[in-house]
mmCIF file of C-alpha atoms in Angstrom:
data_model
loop_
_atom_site.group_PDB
_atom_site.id
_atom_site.type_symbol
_atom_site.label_atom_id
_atom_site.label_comp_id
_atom_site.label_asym_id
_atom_site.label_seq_id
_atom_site.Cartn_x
_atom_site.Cartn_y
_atom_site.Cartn_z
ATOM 1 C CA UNK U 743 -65.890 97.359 -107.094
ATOM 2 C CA UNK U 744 -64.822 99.833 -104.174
ATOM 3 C CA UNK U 745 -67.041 103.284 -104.308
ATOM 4 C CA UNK U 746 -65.791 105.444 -106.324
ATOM 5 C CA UNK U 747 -65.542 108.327 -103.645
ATOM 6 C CA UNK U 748 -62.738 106.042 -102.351
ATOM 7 C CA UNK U 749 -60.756 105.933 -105.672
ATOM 8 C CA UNK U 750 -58.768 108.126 -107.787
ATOM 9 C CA UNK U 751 -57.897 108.396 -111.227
ATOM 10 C CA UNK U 752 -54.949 110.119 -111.982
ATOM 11 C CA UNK U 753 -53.902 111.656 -115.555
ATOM 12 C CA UNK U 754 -51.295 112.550 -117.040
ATOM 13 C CA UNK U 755 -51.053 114.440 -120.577
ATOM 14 C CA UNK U 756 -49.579 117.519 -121.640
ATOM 15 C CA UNK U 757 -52.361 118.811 -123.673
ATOM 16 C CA UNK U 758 -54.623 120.699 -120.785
ATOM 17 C CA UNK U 759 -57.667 120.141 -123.141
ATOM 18 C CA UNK U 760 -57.314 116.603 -123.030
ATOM 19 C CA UNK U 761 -56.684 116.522 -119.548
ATOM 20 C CA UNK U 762 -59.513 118.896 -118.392
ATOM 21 C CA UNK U 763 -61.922 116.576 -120.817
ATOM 22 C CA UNK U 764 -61.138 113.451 -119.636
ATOM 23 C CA UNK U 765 -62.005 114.795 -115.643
ATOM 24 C CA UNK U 766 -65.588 116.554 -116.966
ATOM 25 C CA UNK U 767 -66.033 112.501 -118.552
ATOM 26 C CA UNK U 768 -65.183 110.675 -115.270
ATOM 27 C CA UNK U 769 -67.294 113.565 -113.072
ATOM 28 C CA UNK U 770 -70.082 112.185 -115.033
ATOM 29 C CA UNK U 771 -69.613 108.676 -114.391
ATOM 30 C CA UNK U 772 -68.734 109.714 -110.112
ATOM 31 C CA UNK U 773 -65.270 109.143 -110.348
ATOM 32 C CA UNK U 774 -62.985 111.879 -108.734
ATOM 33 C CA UNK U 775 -59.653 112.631 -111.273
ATOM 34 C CA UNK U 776 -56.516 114.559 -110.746
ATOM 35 C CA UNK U 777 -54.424 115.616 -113.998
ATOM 36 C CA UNK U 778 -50.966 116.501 -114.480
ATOM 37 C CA UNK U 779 -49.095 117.975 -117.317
ATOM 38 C CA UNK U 780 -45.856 116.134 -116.799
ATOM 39 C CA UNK U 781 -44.895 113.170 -115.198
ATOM 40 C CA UNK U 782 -42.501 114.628 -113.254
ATOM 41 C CA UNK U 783 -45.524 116.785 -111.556
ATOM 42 C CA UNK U 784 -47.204 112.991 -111.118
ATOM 43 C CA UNK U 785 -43.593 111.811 -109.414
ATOM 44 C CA UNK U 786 -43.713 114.319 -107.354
ATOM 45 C CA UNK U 787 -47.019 114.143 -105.849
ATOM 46 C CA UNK U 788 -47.894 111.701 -102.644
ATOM 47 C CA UNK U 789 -50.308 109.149 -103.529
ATOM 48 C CA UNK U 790 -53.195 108.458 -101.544
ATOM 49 C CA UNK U 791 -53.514 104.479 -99.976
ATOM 50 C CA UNK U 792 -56.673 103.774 -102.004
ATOM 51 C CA UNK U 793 -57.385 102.079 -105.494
ATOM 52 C CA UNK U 794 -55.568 104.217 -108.103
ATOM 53 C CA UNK U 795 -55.283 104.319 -111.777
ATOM 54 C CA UNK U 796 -53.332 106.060 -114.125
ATOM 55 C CA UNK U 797 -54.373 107.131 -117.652
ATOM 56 C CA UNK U 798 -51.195 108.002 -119.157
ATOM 57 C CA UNK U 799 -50.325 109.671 -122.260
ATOM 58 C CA UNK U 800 -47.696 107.436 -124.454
ATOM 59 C CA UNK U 801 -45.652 110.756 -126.118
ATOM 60 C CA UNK U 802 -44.623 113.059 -123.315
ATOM 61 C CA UNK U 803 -42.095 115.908 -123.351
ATOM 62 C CA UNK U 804 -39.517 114.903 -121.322
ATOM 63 C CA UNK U 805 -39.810 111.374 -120.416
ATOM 64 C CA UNK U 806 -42.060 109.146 -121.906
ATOM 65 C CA UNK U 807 -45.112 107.118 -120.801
ATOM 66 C CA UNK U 808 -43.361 104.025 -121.277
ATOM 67 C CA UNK U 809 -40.100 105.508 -119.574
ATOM 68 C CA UNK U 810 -42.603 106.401 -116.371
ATOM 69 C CA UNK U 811 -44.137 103.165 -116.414
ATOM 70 C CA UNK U 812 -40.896 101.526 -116.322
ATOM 71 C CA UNK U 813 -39.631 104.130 -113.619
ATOM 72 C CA UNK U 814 -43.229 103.595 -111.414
ATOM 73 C CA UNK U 815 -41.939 99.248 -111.553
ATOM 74 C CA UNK U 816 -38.224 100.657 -110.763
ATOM 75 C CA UNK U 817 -39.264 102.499 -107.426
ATOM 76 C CA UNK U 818 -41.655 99.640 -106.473
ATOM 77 C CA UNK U 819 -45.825 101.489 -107.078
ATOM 78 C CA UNK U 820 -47.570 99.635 -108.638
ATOM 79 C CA UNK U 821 -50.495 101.174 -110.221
ATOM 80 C CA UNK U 822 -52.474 100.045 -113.630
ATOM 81 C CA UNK U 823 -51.797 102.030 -116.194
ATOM 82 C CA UNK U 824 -54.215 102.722 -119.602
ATOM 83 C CA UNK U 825 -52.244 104.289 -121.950
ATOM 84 C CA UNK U 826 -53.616 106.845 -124.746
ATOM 85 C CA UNK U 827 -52.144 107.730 -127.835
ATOM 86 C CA UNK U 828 -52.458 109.697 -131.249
ATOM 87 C CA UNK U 829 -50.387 107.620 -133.190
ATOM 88 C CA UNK U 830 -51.446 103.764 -133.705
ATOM 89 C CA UNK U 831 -47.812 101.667 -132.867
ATOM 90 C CA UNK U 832 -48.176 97.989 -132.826
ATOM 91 C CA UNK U 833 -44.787 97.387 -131.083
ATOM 92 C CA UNK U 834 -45.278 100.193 -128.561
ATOM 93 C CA UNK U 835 -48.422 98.922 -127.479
ATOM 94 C CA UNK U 836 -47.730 95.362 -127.359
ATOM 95 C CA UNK U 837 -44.300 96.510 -124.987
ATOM 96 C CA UNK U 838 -47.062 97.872 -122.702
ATOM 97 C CA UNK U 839 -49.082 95.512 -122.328
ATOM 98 C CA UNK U 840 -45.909 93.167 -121.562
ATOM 99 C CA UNK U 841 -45.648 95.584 -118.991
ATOM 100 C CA UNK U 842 -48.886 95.153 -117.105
ATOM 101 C CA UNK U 843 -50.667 98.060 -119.073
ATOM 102 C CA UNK U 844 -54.576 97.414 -118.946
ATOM 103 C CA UNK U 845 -55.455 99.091 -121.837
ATOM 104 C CA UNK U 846 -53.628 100.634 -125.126
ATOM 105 C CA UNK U 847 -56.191 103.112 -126.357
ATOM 106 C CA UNK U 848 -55.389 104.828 -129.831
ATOM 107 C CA UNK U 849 -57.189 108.106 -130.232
ATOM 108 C CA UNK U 850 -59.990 108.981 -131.169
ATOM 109 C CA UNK U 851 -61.688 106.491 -128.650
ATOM 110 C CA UNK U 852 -64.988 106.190 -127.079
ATOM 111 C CA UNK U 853 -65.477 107.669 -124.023
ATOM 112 C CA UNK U 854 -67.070 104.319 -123.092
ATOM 113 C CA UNK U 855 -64.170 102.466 -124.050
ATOM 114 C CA UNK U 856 -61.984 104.631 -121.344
ATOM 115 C CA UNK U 857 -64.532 104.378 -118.945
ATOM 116 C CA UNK U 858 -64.514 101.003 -119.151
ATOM 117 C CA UNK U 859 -61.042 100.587 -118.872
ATOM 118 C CA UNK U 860 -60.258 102.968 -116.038
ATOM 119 C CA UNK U 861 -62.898 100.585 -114.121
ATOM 120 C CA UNK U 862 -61.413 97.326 -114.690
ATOM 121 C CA UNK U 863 -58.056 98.788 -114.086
ATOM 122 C CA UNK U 864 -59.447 100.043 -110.553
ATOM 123 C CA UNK U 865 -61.290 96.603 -109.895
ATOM 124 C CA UNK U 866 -57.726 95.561 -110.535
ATOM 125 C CA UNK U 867 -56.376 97.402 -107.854
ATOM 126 C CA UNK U 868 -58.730 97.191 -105.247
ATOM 127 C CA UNK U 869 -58.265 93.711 -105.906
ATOM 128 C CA UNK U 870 -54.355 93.696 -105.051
ATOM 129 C CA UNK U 871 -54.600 95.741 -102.425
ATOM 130 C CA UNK U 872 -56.737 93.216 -100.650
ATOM 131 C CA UNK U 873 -54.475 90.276 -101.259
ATOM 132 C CA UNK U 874 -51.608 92.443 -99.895
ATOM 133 C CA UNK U 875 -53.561 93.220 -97.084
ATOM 134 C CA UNK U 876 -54.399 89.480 -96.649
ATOM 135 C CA UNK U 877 -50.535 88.762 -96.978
ATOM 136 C CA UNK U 878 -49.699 91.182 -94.548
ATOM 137 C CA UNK U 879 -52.034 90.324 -91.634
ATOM 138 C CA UNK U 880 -50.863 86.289 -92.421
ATOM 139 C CA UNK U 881 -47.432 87.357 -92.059
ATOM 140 C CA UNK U 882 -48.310 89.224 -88.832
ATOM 141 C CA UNK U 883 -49.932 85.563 -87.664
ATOM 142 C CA UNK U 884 -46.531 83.495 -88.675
ATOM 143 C CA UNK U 885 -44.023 85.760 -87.174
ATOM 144 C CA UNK U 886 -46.082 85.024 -83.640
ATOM 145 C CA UNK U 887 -45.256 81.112 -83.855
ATOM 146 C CA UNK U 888 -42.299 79.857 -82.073
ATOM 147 C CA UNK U 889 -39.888 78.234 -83.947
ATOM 148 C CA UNK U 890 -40.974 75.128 -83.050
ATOM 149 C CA UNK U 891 -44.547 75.749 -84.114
ATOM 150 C CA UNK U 892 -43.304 76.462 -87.587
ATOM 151 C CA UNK U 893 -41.806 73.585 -87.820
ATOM 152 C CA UNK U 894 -44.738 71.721 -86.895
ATOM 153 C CA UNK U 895 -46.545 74.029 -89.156
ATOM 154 C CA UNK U 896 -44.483 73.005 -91.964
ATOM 155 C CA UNK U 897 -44.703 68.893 -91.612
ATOM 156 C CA UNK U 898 -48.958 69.380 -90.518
ATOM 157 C CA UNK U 899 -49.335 70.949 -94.300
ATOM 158 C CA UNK U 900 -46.794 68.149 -95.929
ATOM 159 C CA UNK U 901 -50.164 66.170 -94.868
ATOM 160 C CA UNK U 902 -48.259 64.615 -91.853
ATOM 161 C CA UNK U 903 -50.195 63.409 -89.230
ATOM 162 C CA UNK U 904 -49.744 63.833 -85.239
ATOM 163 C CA UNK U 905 -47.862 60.228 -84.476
ATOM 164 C CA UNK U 906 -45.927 60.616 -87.722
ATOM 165 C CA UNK U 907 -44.689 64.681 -86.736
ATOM 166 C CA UNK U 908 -43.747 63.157 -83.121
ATOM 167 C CA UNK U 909 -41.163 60.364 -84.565
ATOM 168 C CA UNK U 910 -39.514 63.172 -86.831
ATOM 169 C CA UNK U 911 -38.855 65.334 -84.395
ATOM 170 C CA UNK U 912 -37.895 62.748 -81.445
ATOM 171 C CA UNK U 913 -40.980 64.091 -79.216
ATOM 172 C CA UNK U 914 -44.127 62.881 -77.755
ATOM 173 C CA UNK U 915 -47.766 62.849 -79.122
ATOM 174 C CA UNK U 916 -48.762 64.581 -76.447
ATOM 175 C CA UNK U 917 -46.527 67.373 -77.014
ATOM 176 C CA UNK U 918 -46.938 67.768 -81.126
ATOM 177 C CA UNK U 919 -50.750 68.385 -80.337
ATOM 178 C CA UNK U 920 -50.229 70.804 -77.661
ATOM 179 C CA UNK U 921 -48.450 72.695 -80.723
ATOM 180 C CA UNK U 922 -50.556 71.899 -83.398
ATOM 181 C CA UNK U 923 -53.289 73.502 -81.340
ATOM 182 C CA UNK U 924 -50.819 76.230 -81.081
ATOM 183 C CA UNK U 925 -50.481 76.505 -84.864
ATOM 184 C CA UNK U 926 -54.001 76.071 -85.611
ATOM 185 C CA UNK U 927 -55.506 78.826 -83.182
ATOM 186 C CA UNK U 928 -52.599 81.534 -83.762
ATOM 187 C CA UNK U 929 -53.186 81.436 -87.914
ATOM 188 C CA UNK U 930 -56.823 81.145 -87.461
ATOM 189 C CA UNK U 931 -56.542 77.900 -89.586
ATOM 190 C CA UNK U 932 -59.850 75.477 -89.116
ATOM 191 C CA UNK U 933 -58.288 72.519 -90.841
ATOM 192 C CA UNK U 934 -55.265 71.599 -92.332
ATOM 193 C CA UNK U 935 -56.265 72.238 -95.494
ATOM 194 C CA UNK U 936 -56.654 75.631 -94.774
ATOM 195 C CA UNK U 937 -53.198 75.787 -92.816
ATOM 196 C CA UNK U 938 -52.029 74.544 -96.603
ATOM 197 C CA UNK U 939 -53.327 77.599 -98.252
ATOM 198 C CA UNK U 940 -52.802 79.474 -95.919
ATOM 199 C CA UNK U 941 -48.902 78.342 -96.139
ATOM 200 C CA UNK U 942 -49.483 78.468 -100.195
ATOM 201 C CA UNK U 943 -50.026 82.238 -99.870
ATOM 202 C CA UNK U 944 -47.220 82.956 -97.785
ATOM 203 C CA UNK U 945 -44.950 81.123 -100.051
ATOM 204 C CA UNK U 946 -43.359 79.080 -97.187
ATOM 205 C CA UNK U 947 -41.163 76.038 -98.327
ATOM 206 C CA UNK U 948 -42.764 72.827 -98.439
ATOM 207 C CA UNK U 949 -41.574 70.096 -96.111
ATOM 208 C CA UNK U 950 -40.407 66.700 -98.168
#
C-alpha cells in the first residue's frame, strides 16, 4: 500500500455536509481528501500523478455519477471509483460495477465499510500505475533493438534455438548470437523465459 501522504482521495457530492464529513473520516484514518460539489468542478481540476480515488455520489445535479464515470473512460483517466448513494438500485449498481466501480455503497454505511473501500480502491491504483510504469520503461528497452534484433527477439521466445534462428533467417551461428546477446543485455532479460514474459507484457506477436 503506497503512504498515504502520497495519495489522494477525491469526492464528489453536492451535499457540503456529506462532503466535509467524509474528509474529517479519512483525516482520521491519515488520508489527505479533496471534495467537490459538482463534477464539473472535479473535470476541471488537474490531477496529481499519484494513486487516486474517487468517491462519487450516484445522483448529481447536472450530470450524473454514472454519466462522469463514463465521461472519465471517454477521455482516457482512469481512476477507481466507489460510488455512494441514498437510494438502493439494483440495476444502477450492478451497471457500475460493469464499469470497473470498486464499491456500490447504499447509505447509511459504515464508516469502516468506506474506509475500507477507498483503500482497496487505492491499492488498486498504485497497483496499475506500477504495471504502466513497468510497460513503459519495457517499451523504452524494445524501441532500442534494431530491427534485426526484434526479429531475433521474436523466434528466441517462439523457444527457437541459436542453429535453428540462423537457417530461418539465411545467416550464420556466429552472427544470431552476437544478436541474441544484443537482445538479451538491451531488455535486461536473464533467460529466455524471461525474454517470453517480458514479450507477454508487451503484447508483441508471437512467431509461428
Amino acid at each position: 500500500m503506497s503512504s498515504p501522504e502520497k495519495t489522494v482521495v477525491f469526492i464528489i457530492d453536492d451535499d457540503a455536509r456529506m462532503r466535509a464529513a467524509t474528509q474529517r473520516l479519512l483525516k482520521t484514518v491519515g488520508l489527505h481528501s479533496e471534495s467537490f460539489a459538482t463534477p464539473q468542478d472535479f473535470l476541471h481540476h488537474k490531477l496529481p500523478d499519484v494513486p487516486s480515488c474517487l468517491v462519487l455520489d450516484v445522483r448529481l445535479p447536472g450530470i450524473s455519477g454514472l454519466d462522469l464515470q463514463r465521461k472519465l473512460k471517454e477521455i482516457g483517466v482512469r481512476i477507481p471509483i466507489i460510488f455512494i448513494t441514498g437510494h438502493a438500485d439494483i440495476p444502477m449498481s450492478v451497471k457500475a460495477m460493469k464499469s470497473g466501480a470498486v464499491e456500490f455503497l447504499t447509505k447509511p454505511f459504515r464508516d469502516q465499510d468506506l474506509v475500507d473501500a477507498i483503500q482497496q480502491a487505492l491499492q488498486r491504483d498504485a497497483e496499475e500505475r506500477q504495471q504502466q510504469t513497468e510497460i513503459a520503461e519495457l517499451k523504452e528497452r524494445y524501441a532500442k533493438l534494431t530491427a534485426r534484433e526484434r526479429e531475433v527477439m521474436g523466434l528466441i521466445v517462439s523457444g527457437m534455438l541459436t542453429k535453428q534462428i540462423a537457417a530461418t533467417l539465411g545467416t550464420s551461428e556466429i552472427t544470431v548470437t552476437v544478436h541474441r546477446g544484443q537482445v538479451m543485455h538491451k531488455m535486461q532479460a536473464n533467460s529466455p523465459a524471461e525474454l517470453g514474459r517480458i514479450a507477454e507484457k508487451l503484447k508483441l506477436p508471437t512467431t509461428s
